[in-house]
Structure formats: structure tokens, C-alpha cells
Coordinates of C-alpha atoms in Angstrom, one line a residue:
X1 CA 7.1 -3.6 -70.2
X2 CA 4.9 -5.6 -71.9
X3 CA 1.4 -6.3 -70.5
X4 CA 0.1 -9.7 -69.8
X5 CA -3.3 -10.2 -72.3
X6 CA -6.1 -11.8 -70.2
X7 CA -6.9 -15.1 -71.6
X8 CA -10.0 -16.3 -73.2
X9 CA -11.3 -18.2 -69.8
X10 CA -10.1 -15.3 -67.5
X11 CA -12.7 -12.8 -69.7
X12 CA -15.1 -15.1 -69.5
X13 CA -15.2 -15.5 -65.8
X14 CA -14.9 -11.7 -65.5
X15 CA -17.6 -11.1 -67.5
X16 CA -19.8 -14.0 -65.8
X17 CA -19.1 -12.7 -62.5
X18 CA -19.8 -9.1 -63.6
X19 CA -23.4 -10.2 -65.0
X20 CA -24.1 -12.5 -62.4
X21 CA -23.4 -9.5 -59.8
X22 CA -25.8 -7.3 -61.6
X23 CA -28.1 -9.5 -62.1
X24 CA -28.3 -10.7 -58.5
X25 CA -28.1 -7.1 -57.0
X26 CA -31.0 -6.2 -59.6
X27 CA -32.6 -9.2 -58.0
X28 CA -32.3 -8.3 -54.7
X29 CA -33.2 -4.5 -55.0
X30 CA -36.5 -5.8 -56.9
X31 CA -36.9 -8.5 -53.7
X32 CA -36.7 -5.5 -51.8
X33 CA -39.0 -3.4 -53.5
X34 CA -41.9 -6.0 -53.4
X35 CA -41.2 -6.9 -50.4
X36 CA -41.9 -2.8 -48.9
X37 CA -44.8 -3.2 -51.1
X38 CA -46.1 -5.9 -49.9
X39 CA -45.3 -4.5 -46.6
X40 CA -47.4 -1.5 -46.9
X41 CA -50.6 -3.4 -48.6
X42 CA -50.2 -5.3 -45.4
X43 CA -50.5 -2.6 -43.1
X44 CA -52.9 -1.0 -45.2
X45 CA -54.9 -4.0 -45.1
X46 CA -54.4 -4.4 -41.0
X47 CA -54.7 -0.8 -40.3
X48 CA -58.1 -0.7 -42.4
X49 CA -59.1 -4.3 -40.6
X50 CA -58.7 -2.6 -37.1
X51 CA -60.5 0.6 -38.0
X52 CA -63.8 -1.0 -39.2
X53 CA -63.1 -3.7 -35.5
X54 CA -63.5 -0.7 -33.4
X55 CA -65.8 1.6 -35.4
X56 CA -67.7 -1.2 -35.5
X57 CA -67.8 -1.8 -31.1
X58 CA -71.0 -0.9 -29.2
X59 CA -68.7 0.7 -26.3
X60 CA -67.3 3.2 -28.7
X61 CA -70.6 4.1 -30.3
X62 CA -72.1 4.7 -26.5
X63 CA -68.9 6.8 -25.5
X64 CA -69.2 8.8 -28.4
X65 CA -73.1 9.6 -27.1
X66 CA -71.6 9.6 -23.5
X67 CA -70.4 13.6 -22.2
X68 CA -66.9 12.6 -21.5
X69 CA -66.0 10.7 -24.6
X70 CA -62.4 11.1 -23.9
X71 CA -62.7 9.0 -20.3
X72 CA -64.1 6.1 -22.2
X73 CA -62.3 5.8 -25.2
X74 CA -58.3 7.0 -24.8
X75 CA -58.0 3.8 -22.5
X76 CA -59.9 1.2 -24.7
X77 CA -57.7 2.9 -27.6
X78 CA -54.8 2.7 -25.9
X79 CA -55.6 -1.1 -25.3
X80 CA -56.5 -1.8 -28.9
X81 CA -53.1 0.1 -30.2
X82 CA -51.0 -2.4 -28.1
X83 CA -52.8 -5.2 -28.8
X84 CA -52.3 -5.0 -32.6
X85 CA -48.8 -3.5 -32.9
X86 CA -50.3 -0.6 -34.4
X87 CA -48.7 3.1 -33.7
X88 CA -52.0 5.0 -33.3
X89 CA -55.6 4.4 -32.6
X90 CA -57.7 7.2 -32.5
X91 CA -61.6 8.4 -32.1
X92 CA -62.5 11.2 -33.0
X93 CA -65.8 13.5 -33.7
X94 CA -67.3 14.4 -36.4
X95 CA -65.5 17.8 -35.9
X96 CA -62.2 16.8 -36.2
X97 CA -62.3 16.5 -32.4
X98 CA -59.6 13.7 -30.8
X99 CA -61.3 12.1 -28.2
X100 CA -57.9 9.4 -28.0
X101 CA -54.3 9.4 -29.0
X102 CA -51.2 7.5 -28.0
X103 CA -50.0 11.3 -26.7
X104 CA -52.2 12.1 -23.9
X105 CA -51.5 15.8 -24.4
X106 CA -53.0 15.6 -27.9
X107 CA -56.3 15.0 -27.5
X108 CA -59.4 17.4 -27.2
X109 CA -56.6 19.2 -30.4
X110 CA -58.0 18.5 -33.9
X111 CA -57.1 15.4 -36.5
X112 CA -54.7 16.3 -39.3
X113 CA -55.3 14.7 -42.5
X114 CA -58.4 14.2 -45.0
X115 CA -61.7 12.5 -43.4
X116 CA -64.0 14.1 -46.0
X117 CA -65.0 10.2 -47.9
X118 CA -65.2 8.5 -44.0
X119 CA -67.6 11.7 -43.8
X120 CA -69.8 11.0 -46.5
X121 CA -70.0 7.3 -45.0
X122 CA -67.1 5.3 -46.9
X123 CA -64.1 3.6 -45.3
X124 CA -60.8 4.6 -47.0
X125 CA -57.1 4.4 -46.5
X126 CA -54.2 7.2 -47.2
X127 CA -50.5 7.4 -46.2
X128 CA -50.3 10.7 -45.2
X129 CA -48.1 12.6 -42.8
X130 CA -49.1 13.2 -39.3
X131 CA -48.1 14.1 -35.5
X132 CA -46.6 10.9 -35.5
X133 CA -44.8 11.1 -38.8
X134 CA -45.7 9.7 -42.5
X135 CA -47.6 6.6 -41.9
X136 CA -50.7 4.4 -43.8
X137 CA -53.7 5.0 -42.1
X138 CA -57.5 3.7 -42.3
X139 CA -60.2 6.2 -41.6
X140 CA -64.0 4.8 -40.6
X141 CA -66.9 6.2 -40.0
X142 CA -68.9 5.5 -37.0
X143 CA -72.7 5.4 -37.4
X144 CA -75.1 6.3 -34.7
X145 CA -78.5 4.5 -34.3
X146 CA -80.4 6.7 -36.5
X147 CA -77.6 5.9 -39.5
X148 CA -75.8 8.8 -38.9
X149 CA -72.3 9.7 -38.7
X150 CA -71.5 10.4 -35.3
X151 CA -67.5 9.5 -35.1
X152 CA -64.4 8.6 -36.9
X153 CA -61.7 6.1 -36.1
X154 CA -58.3 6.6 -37.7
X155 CA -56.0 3.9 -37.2
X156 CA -52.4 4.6 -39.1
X157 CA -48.9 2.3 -39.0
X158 CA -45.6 4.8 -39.8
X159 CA -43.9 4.1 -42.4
X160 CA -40.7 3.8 -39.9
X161 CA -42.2 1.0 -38.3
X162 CA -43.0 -0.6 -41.7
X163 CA -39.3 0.3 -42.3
X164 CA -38.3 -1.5 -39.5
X165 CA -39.6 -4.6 -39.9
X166 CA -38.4 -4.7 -43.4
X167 CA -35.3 -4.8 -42.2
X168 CA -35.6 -7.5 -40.1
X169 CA -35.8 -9.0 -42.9
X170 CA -32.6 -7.7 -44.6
X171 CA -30.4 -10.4 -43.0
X172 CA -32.0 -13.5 -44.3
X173 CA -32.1 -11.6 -47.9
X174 CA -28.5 -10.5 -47.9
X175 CA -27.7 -14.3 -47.0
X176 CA -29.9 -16.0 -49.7
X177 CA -28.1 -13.0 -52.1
X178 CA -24.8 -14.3 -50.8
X179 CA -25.0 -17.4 -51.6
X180 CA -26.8 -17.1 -55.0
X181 CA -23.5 -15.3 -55.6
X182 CA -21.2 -17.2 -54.4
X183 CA -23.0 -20.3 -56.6
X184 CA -22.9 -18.2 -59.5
X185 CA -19.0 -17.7 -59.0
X186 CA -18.2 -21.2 -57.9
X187 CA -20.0 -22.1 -61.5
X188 CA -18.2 -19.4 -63.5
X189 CA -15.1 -19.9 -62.3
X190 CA -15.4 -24.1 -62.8
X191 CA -16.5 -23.3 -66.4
X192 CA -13.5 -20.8 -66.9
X193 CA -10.7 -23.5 -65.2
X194 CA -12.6 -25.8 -68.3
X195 CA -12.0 -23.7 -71.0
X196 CA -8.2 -22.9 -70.0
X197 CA -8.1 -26.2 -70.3
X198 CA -8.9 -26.5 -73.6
X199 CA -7.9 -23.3 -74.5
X200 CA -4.8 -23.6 -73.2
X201 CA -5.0 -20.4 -71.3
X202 CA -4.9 -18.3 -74.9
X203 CA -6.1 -15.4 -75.8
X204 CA -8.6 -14.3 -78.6
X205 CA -5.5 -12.7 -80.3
X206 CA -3.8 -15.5 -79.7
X207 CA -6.4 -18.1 -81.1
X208 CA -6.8 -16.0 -83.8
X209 CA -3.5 -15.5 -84.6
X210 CA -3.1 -19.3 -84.4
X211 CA -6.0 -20.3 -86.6
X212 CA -4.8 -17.9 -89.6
X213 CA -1.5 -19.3 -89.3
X214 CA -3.1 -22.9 -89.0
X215 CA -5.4 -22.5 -92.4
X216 CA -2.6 -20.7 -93.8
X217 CA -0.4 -24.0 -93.1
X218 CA -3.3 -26.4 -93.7
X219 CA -3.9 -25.3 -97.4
X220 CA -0.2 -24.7 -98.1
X221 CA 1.0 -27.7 -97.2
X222 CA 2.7 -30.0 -100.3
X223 CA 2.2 -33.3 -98.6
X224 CA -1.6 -34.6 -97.5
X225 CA -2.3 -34.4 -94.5
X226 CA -5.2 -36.6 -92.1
X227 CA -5.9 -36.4 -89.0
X228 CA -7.9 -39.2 -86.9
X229 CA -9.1 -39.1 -83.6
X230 CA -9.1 -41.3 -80.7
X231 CA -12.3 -42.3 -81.3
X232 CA -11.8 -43.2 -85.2
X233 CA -12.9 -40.3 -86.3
X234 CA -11.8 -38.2 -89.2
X235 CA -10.8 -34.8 -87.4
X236 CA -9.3 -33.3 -90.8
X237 CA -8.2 -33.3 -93.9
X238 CA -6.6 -30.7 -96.3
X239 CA -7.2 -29.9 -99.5
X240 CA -3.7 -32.0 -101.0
X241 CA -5.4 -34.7 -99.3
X242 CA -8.2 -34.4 -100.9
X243 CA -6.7 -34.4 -104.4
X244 CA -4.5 -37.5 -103.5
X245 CA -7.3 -39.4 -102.4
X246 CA -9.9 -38.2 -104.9
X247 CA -12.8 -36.9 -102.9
X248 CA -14.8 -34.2 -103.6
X249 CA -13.4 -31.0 -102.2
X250 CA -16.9 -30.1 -101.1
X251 CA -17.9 -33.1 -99.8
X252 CA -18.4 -33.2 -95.8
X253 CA -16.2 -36.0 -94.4
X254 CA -15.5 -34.3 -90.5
X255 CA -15.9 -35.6 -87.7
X256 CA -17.4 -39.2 -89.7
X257 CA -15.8 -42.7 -88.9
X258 CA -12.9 -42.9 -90.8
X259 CA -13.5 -46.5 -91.5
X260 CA -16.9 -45.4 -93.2
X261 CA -15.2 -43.9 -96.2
X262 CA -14.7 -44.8 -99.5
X263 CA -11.1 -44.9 -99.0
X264 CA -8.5 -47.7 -99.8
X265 CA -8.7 -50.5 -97.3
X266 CA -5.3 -50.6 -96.4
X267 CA -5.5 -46.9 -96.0
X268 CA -8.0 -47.2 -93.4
X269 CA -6.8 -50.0 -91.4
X270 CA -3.7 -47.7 -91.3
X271 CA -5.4 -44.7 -89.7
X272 CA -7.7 -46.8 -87.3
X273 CA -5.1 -49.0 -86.2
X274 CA -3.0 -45.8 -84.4
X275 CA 0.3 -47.5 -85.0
X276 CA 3.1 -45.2 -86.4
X277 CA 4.2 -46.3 -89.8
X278 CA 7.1 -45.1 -91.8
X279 CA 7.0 -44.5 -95.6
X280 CA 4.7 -47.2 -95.9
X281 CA 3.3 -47.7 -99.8
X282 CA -0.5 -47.3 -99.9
X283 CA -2.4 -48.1 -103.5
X284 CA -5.0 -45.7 -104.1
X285 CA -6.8 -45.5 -107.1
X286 CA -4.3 -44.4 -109.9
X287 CA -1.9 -43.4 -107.3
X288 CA 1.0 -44.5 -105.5
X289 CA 1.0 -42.7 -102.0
X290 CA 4.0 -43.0 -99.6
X291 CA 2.5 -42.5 -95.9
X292 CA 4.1 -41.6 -92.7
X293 CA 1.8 -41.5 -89.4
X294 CA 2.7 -40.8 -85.6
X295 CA 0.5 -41.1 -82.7
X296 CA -0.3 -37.5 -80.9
X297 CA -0.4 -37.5 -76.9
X298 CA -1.0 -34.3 -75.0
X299 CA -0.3 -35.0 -70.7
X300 CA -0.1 -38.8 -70.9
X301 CA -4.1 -39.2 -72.6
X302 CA -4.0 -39.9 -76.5
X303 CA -5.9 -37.4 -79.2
X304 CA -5.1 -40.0 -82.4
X305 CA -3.1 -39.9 -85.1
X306 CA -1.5 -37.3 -87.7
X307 CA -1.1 -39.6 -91.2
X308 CA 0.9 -37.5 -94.0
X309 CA 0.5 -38.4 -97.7
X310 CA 3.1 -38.0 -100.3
X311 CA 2.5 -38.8 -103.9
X312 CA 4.6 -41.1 -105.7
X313 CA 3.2 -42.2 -108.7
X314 CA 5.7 -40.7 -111.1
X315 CA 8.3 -42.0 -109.0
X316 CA 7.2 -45.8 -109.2
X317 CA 6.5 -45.2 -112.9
X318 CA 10.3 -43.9 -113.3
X319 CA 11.5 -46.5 -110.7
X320 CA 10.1 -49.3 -112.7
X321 CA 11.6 -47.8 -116.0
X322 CA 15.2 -47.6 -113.6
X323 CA 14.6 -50.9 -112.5
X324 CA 13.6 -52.3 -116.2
X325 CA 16.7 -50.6 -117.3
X326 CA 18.6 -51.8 -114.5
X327 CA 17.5 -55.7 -115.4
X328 CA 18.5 -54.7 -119.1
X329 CA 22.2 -53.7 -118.2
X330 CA 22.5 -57.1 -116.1
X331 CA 21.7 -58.7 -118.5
X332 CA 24.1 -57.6 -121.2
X333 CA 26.6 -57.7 -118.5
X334 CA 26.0 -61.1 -118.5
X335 CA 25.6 -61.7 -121.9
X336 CA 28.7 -60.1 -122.4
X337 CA 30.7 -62.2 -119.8
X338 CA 28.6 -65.1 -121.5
X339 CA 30.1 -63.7 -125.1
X340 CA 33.7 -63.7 -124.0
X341 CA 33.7 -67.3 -123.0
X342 CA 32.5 -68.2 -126.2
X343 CA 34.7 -66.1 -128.4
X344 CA 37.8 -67.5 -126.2
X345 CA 36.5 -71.5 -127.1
X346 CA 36.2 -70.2 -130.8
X347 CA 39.8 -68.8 -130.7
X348 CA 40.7 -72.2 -128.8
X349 CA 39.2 -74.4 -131.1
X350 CA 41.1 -72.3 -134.3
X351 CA 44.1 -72.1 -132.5
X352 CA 43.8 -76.1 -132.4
X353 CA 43.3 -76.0 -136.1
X354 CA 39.6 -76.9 -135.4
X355 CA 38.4 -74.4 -137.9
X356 CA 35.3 -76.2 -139.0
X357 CA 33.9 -76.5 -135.3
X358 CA 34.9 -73.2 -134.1
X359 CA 32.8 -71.7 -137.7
X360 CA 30.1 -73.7 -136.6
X361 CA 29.9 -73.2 -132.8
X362 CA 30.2 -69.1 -133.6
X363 CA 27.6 -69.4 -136.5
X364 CA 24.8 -71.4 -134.2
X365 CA 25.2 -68.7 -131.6
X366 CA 24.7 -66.1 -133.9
X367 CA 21.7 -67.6 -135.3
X368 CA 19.7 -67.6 -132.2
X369 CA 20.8 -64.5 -131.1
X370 CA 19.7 -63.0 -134.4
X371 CA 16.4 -65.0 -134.6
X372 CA 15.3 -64.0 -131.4
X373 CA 16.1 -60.1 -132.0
X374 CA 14.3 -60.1 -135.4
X375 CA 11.5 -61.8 -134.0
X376 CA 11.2 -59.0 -131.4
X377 CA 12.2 -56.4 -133.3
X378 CA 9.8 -57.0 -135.6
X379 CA 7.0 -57.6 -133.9
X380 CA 6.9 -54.5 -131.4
X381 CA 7.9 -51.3 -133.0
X382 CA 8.1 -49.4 -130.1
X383 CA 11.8 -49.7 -129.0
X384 CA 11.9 -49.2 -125.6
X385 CA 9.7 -51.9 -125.1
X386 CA 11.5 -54.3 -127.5
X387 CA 14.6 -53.9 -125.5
X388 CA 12.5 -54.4 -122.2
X389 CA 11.3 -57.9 -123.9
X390 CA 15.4 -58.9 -125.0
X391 CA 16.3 -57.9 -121.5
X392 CA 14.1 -59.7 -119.8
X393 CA 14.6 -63.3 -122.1
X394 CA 18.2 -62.8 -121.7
X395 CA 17.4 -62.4 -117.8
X396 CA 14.8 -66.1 -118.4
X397 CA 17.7 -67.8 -120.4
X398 CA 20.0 -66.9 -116.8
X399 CA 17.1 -68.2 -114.9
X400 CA 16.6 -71.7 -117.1
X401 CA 13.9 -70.2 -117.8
X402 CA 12.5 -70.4 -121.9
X403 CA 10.4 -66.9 -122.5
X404 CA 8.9 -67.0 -125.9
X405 CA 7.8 -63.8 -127.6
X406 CA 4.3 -65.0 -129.5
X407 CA 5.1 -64.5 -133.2
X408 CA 1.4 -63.1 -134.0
X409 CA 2.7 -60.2 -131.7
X410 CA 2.2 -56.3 -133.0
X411 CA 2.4 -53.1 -131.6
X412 CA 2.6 -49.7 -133.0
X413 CA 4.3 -46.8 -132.0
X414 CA 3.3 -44.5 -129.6
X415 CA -0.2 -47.2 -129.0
X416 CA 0.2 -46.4 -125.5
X417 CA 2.2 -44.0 -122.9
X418 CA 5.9 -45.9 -122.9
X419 CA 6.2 -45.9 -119.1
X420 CA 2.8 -47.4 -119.0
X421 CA 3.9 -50.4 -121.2
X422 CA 6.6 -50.9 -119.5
X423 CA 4.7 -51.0 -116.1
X424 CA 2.6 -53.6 -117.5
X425 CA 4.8 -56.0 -119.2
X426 CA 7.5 -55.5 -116.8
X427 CA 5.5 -56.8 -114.1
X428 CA 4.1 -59.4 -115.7
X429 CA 7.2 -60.7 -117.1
X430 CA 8.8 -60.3 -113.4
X431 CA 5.6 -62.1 -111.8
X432 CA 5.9 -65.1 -114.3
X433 CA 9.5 -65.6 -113.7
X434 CA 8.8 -65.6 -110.0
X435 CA 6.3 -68.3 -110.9
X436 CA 8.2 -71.1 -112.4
X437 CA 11.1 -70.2 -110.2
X438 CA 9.4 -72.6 -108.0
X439 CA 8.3 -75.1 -110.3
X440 CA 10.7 -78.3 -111.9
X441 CA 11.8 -77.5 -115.3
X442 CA 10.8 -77.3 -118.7
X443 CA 9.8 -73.8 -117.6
X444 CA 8.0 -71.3 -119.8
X445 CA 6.8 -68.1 -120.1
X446 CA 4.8 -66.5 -123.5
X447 CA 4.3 -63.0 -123.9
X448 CA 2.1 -61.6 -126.5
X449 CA 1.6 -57.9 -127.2
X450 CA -1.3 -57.2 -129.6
X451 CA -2.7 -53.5 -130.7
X452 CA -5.9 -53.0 -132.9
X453 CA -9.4 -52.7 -132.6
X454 CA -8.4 -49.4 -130.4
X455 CA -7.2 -51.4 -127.9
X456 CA -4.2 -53.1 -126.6
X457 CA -3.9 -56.7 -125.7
X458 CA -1.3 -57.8 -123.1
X459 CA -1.4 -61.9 -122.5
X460 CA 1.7 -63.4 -120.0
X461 CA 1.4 -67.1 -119.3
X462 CA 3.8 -69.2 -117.6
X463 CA 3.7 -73.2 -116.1
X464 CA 4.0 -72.2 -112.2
X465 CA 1.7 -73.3 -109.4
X466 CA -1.0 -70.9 -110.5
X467 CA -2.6 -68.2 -108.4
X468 CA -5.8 -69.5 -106.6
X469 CA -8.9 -67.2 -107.9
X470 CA -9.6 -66.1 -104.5
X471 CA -6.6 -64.2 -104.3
X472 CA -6.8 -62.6 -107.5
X473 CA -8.5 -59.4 -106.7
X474 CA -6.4 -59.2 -103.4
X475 CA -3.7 -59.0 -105.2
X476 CA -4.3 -56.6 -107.9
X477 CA -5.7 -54.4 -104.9
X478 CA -3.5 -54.8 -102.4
X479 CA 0.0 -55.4 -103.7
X480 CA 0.9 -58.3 -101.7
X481 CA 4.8 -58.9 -101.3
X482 CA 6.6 -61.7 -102.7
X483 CA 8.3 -62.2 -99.6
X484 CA 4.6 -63.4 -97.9
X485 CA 1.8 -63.5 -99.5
X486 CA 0.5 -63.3 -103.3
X487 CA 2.9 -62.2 -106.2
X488 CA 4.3 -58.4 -105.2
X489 CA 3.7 -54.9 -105.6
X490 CA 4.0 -55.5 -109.5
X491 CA 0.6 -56.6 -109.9
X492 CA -0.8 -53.9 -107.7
X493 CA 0.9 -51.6 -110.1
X494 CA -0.5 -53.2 -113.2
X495 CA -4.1 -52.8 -111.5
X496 CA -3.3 -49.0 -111.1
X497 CA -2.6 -48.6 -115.4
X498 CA -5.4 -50.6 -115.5
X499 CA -7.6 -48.4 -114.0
X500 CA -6.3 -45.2 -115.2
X501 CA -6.8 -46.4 -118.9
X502 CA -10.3 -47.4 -118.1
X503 CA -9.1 -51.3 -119.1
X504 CA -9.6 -54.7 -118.0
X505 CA -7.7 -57.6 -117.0
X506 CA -8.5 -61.6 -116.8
X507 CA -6.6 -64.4 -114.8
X508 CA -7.4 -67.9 -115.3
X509 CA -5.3 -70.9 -116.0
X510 CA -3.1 -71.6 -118.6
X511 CA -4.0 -74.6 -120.9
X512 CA -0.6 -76.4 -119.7
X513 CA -1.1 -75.4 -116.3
X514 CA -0.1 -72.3 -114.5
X515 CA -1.6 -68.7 -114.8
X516 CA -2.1 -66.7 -117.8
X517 CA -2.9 -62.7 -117.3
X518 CA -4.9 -61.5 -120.1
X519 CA -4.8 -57.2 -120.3
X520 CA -6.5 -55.2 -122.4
X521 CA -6.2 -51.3 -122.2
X522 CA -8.1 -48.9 -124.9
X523 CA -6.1 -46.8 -127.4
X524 CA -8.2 -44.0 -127.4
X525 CA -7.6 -43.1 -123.3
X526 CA -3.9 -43.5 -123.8
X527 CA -2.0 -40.3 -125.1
X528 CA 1.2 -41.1 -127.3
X529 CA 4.9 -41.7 -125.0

């Protein structure tokens, strides 16, 4: 059978109410223990008050010279006694001698107890045990005419009658202790139903248990992980997050507003907006993140939101070589349909004894299909990108579209990472085209790839509409989609080679109108393809 662990609240409130009920019991047995004390100085006090009233009355000091003391002073004692609640009141003689006593059969016997200082002349007080019992008595001397001592007076409380007034007091304590208690529980056990609340009526093992397998998780995860809270606040971040967004691992970023950080803008507006977003493409800094985000409830009242970040970068690299590739094979597909209808004219035109023409027509084709591969070939020695460039002007020529590669054009082997070319002129290319797709013809586009100096030059122009210089940086940041706004994802892309080789880019217009993207990326950051 397994035994049911006490939660964290349930201890709590046990161990409240457990210190609460010692403390108010220690409380109340103090209360009670001033309160006998204060009792007793109060007797003391009235007992000793009393004394000196009736040591101090003429009757007594003429009974005590009178034969019969006795007759005189048992009644007026007696009188005395009940008019000030105490329990005895008697005279006595210097002998010891009772002349009075609340037990008629006692006097004429002699006084128990100490009267030696009320002898010499000096009041005092005692709690001493008597006929009566324990009690707190006064003793005082009474002085004749001549200054002498002629007389005591002993006036004493018990300490049952102290006792009993005490507790008459007992019930009003025991009620103010009752309810200080049941305060102190109503308080513990409000706090405790708070913190199963937010404990969730676990228990230390349990939490513990739960946070070791929760930091275990958090810093083994592959993907980044963020979480915001409902207030837009960041709540946490692991360390894969960390890396992916480039902050400092030591730097403290919980519990600050979210949209406070240094972060990419469309990063942020994700995670404050609370919306749940599915592999949605987010730029940040040289990397190519892929987020996924889902709102988190708990009983109908929102926490925030749980963002996930995967990184992509090598992916978009490889998926803009696949896609570069891809244009390539389309294009030779084409050129090859292209080549077929112009080899079956050339066997038409010999088969119609047209020799002449048919020479002619196969020779001019040739021509500019050589021309235009020596020219590239030629001028950009790195292959891959040469074939990138006669992919893309056979994908122009489909397009009516004239791409000219400049002829001052030169770049080395291995100036730059090959995917990183690519990237660049790809998406130039593919953003130029896009350009004068819109615009009547002649259309052009001019490349030019230039290495030296320790640097690479990349220039694209074409004669489109142009992109208006307030939307430059957006889209370089951003990567705007050609379907709405701004020229695509490409340029976004470009902006992240840019800044990863520490280069530069310039847009402005072109002298015949349209755009021309001027890149230049150093040599010396780049490491050979």
C-alpha cells in the first residue's frame, strides 16, 4: 500500500498551526503568570494599604491602652475585614498576643509568623503560611503617644482567594486565546489553499523531482525554446536559444519585456503578439530560424506563449543551391526542347535541298550559344557559379528577358564559400528578373562579378520600376514576399551573407532607370568552397 506524501501546502499549514499553537499557549501561560503576579503585588499593596489605615486609627491606639482590648477591637476588625474583602484583620500585642481574628476562638492565642522588622518600627510585607492558610500579609506597628511600640496589626489575603479571582478571569483569557487561534488557523489554512494552488498540491519530492527533470529537459533540448508571459514578459529561455539568437549566455534577460531586447523585430512582434504561428521563417542575424509558437492556458486564464526555434540556415543555403540547380535543369530542358525544333528545321530545310540556309541557320545558333559560354566561362572560374550564370540567361532568354554577363567580369577559384556565391547572385539574378517582369520590353539585366583588392564585387542592374529607398533596409531586414510587399526572401538572404562576411551592400538607381545592387564581401573573412 503505498502511502499518500503530504503536499507542500498541507506541511505548511501543519507546521503553521503547530507554531501558532505553541506560541499562543506560551502566550497565554505567560498572560497568566503576570497576571498572578500582578495579582499578588496587588494584594500586597492593599493588604499593606489597610494595615498602615488601621494601625494608623486613634480607636485602636486607645483600645490597645484600654484593659479589655479584645472588646474593642475584634468587632471594629471584623468590620474593616468585610469592608475591604480582605480574609484577616488582626491586632495584636506586642507579645504576640491576638486581641482580634476572623475565628473568635483564636484570639487571646499567639500570632504565627515573623513580626520582628514591625517590632523595630518598620512596616513590611511576607506571604507566609498561617491559621488561615498561605497568604500575603502586611504587618504594622502601632505607636503609642510616647513613640513607642505598643501594637501590631497584620492584615493578610490567602493565596486561594488571590487564586480565585484569577480565575475569574480564566474565561475572558481562554476566549481572547481562542480566537487568536482560530485567526491564526483561518490565516494558515488560506495561505496553504494559495500555495496548492500554485503548487498544484505537490510535494517537495515531487517539485524536486520535477525541476531536475525540467533543467534536465531545458538544457537538452535540440530546438530553442522561449517562453513569454501574459504580461510580455520573457519567462525563459534555454541555452539553444541562446546560441540561435546570439546573446550572451550570462546575460540576465528573465522576467524583462520581451519587446525590450535586442532581438529581431519580427521575432518580437511574434512572441508579444500571442498568436500561434506555424513554421514561420524568422531572419536573425546570420541565421535562418524556423519558429513554431502555441498559446498556453491552464483553467480557462492565459499564462502566454511557448515559441520553439529551429535552425535552418544550412538548409536555406542547400535549398538555394537545390533551387539554383533546379532553375539550371529547367532550363536545359528547355533548351533542349528549344534544340530539337531547330535541328528538325535544319533537317527540313536539307531535306528540301536548302543546304545553304539550313548551314547557316545551325551555324548562327551555334555562334551565340558558344559566345555566350566563352564569355562566361571565361570570366568566372569557379564552375558552379558559371553554370548558375548560363542557367539563369537561358531562364532570361525564356522570360524575353536579355541578361548580359559584363565582360570586365573575374573571379577566382575558391574567392568565396560556393554556397555563399550562389546565395548572392542567385537572388539577385531572381530579384532582377522579377523586376522587369513588370516592365515593357527591351528588358535587361547586367551582372558583374569582380574579385581583387581582397574583396569581392557583386553589381545586378536591371530597367524595372526601381525599389523606392525607403524600403531598402526593410527589405534586406525583413525578407518581404514577392507575393505582397518588397522583392522576397532573396534579398533577406543576401543581407544574412552580407553580414556574416562582415560586407556591404548599396542600392541606388540604375543610369537607364531601374535598380542596381552593388555587393561587396571581403576575401579574407571568407574560407575557400
Amino acid at each position: 500500500m503505498t502511502t499518500r506524501k503530504w503536499s507542500i501546502a498541507g506541511q505548511l499549514f501543519a507546521l503553521q498551526a503547530l507554531v501558532v499553537t505553541l506560541l499562543v499557549a506560551a502566550g497565554a501561560v505567560g498572560a497568566a503568570l503576570l497576571a498572578r503576579a500582578d495579582a499578588r503585588e496587588a494584594a500586597t499593596d492593599e493588604v499593606l494599604a489597610v494595615a498602615e489605615t488601621v494601625a494608623r486609627a486613634p480607636e485602636v491606639g486607645a483600645a490597645l491602652r484600654a484593659p479589655d482590648p479584645a472588646a474593642t477591637l475584634q468587632p471594629y476588625a471584623e468590620s474593616v475585614r468585610a469592608g475591604t474583602g480582605t480574609n484577616f484583620v488582626v491586632v495584636m500585642a506586642p507579645d504576640r498576643t491576638r486581641y482580634s481574628h476572623p475565628d473568635p476562638a483564636r484570639i487571646g492565642q499567639p500570632f504565627i509568623g515573623d513580626i520582628g522588622p514591625a517590632l523595630a518600627g518598620r512596616p513590611y510585607t511576607v506571604v507566609n503560611t498561617g491559621t488561615l492558610g498561605e497568604s500575603v500579609r502586611a504587618v504594622v506597628p502601632v505607636h503609642g503617644p510616647d513613640g513607642t511600640v505598643t501594637g501590631l496589626v497584620s492584615v493578610g489575603i490567602t493565596t486561594e482567594s488571590i487564586n480565585q479571582k484569577l480565575l475569574g478571569r480564566a474565561p475572558a483569557l481562554l476566549a481572547v486565546t481562542a480566537v487568536v487561534l482560530a485567526l491564526a488557523g483561518l490565516s494558515s489554512w488560506l495561505l496553504s489553499r494559495r500555495l496548492r494552488r500554485q503548487t498544484h498540491g505537490l510535494g517537495p519530492a515531487q517539485m524536486t523531482r520535477m525541476y531536475d527533470y525540467y533543467d534536465a529537459v531545458l538544457h537538452s533540448v535540440g530546438e530553442g525554446l522561449v517562453v513569454v508571459d501574459a504580461d510580455g514578459r520573457l519567462a525563459l529561455i534555454n541555452d539553444e536559444g541562446r546560441r540561435l539568437l546570439g546573446i550572451d549566455p550570462d546575460a540576465p534577460l528573465v522576467d524583462r519585456p520581451f519587446a525590450g531586447l535586442d532581438l529581431p523585430p519580427a521575432l518580437v512582434e511574434l512572441a508579444t503578439s500571442g498568436r500561434a504561428a506555424h513554421d514561420e521563417l524568422i531572419l536573425a542575424a546570420d541565421r535562418s530560424l524556423v519558429a513554431n509558437q502555441r498559446p498556453t492556458a491552464l483553467d480557462g486564464r492565459t499564462l502566454g506563449s511557448v515559441l520553439t526555434l529551429r535552425d535552418h540556415t544550412e538548409l536555406r543555403v542547400l535549398t538555394s543551391e537545390l533551387d539554383s540547380v533546379r532553375g539550371l535543369t529547367e532550363a536545359l530542358r528547355s533548351q533542349a526542347h528549344e534544340a530539337a525544333n531547330r535541328l528538325h528545321t535544319v533537317l527540313t530545310l536539307v531535306e528540301l535541298g536548302r543546304t545553304g540556309e539550313a548551314v547557316r541557320l545551325a551555324t548562327e545558333e551555334l555562334a551565340l550559344a558558344q559566345q555566350l559560354t566563352d564569355q562566361v566561362v571565361g570570366a568566372i572560374a569557379e564552375p558552379a557559379l558559371a553554370a548558375l550564370l548560363l542557367g539563369k540567361s537561358a531562364q532570361a532568354a525564356e522570360r524575353g528577358v536579355e541578361l548580359d554577363v559584363d565582360p570586365d567580369s573575374r573571379l577566382d577559384v575558391g574567392a568565396l564559400p560556393t554556397g555563399d556565391l550562389l546565395t548572392v547572385v542567385g537572388n539577385l539574378v531572381d530579384n532582377a528578373l522579377e523586376a522587369v517582369a513588370a516592365a515593357g520590353p527591351p528588358r535587361r539585366v547586367r551582372v558583374r562579378v569582380v574579385s581583387g583588392d581582397g574583396e569581392v564585387v557583386v553589381e545586378v542592374a536591371d530597367n524595372g520600376p526601381g525599389l523606392p529607398p525607403d524600403q531598402v533596409a526593410d527589405a534586406f531586414r525583413r525578407g518581404w514576399s514577392t507575393k505582397r510587399e518588397g522583392r522576397g526572401l532573396g534579398l533577406a538572404l543576401v543581407g544574412q551573407v552580407v553580414a556574416r562576411h562582415g560586407g556591404r551592400y548599396e542600392v541606388g538607381p540604375a543610369p537607364g532607370g531601374g535598380t542596381v545592387f552593388h555587393i561587396r564581401l571581403p576575401v579574407s573573412l571568407g574560407t575557400p568552397a
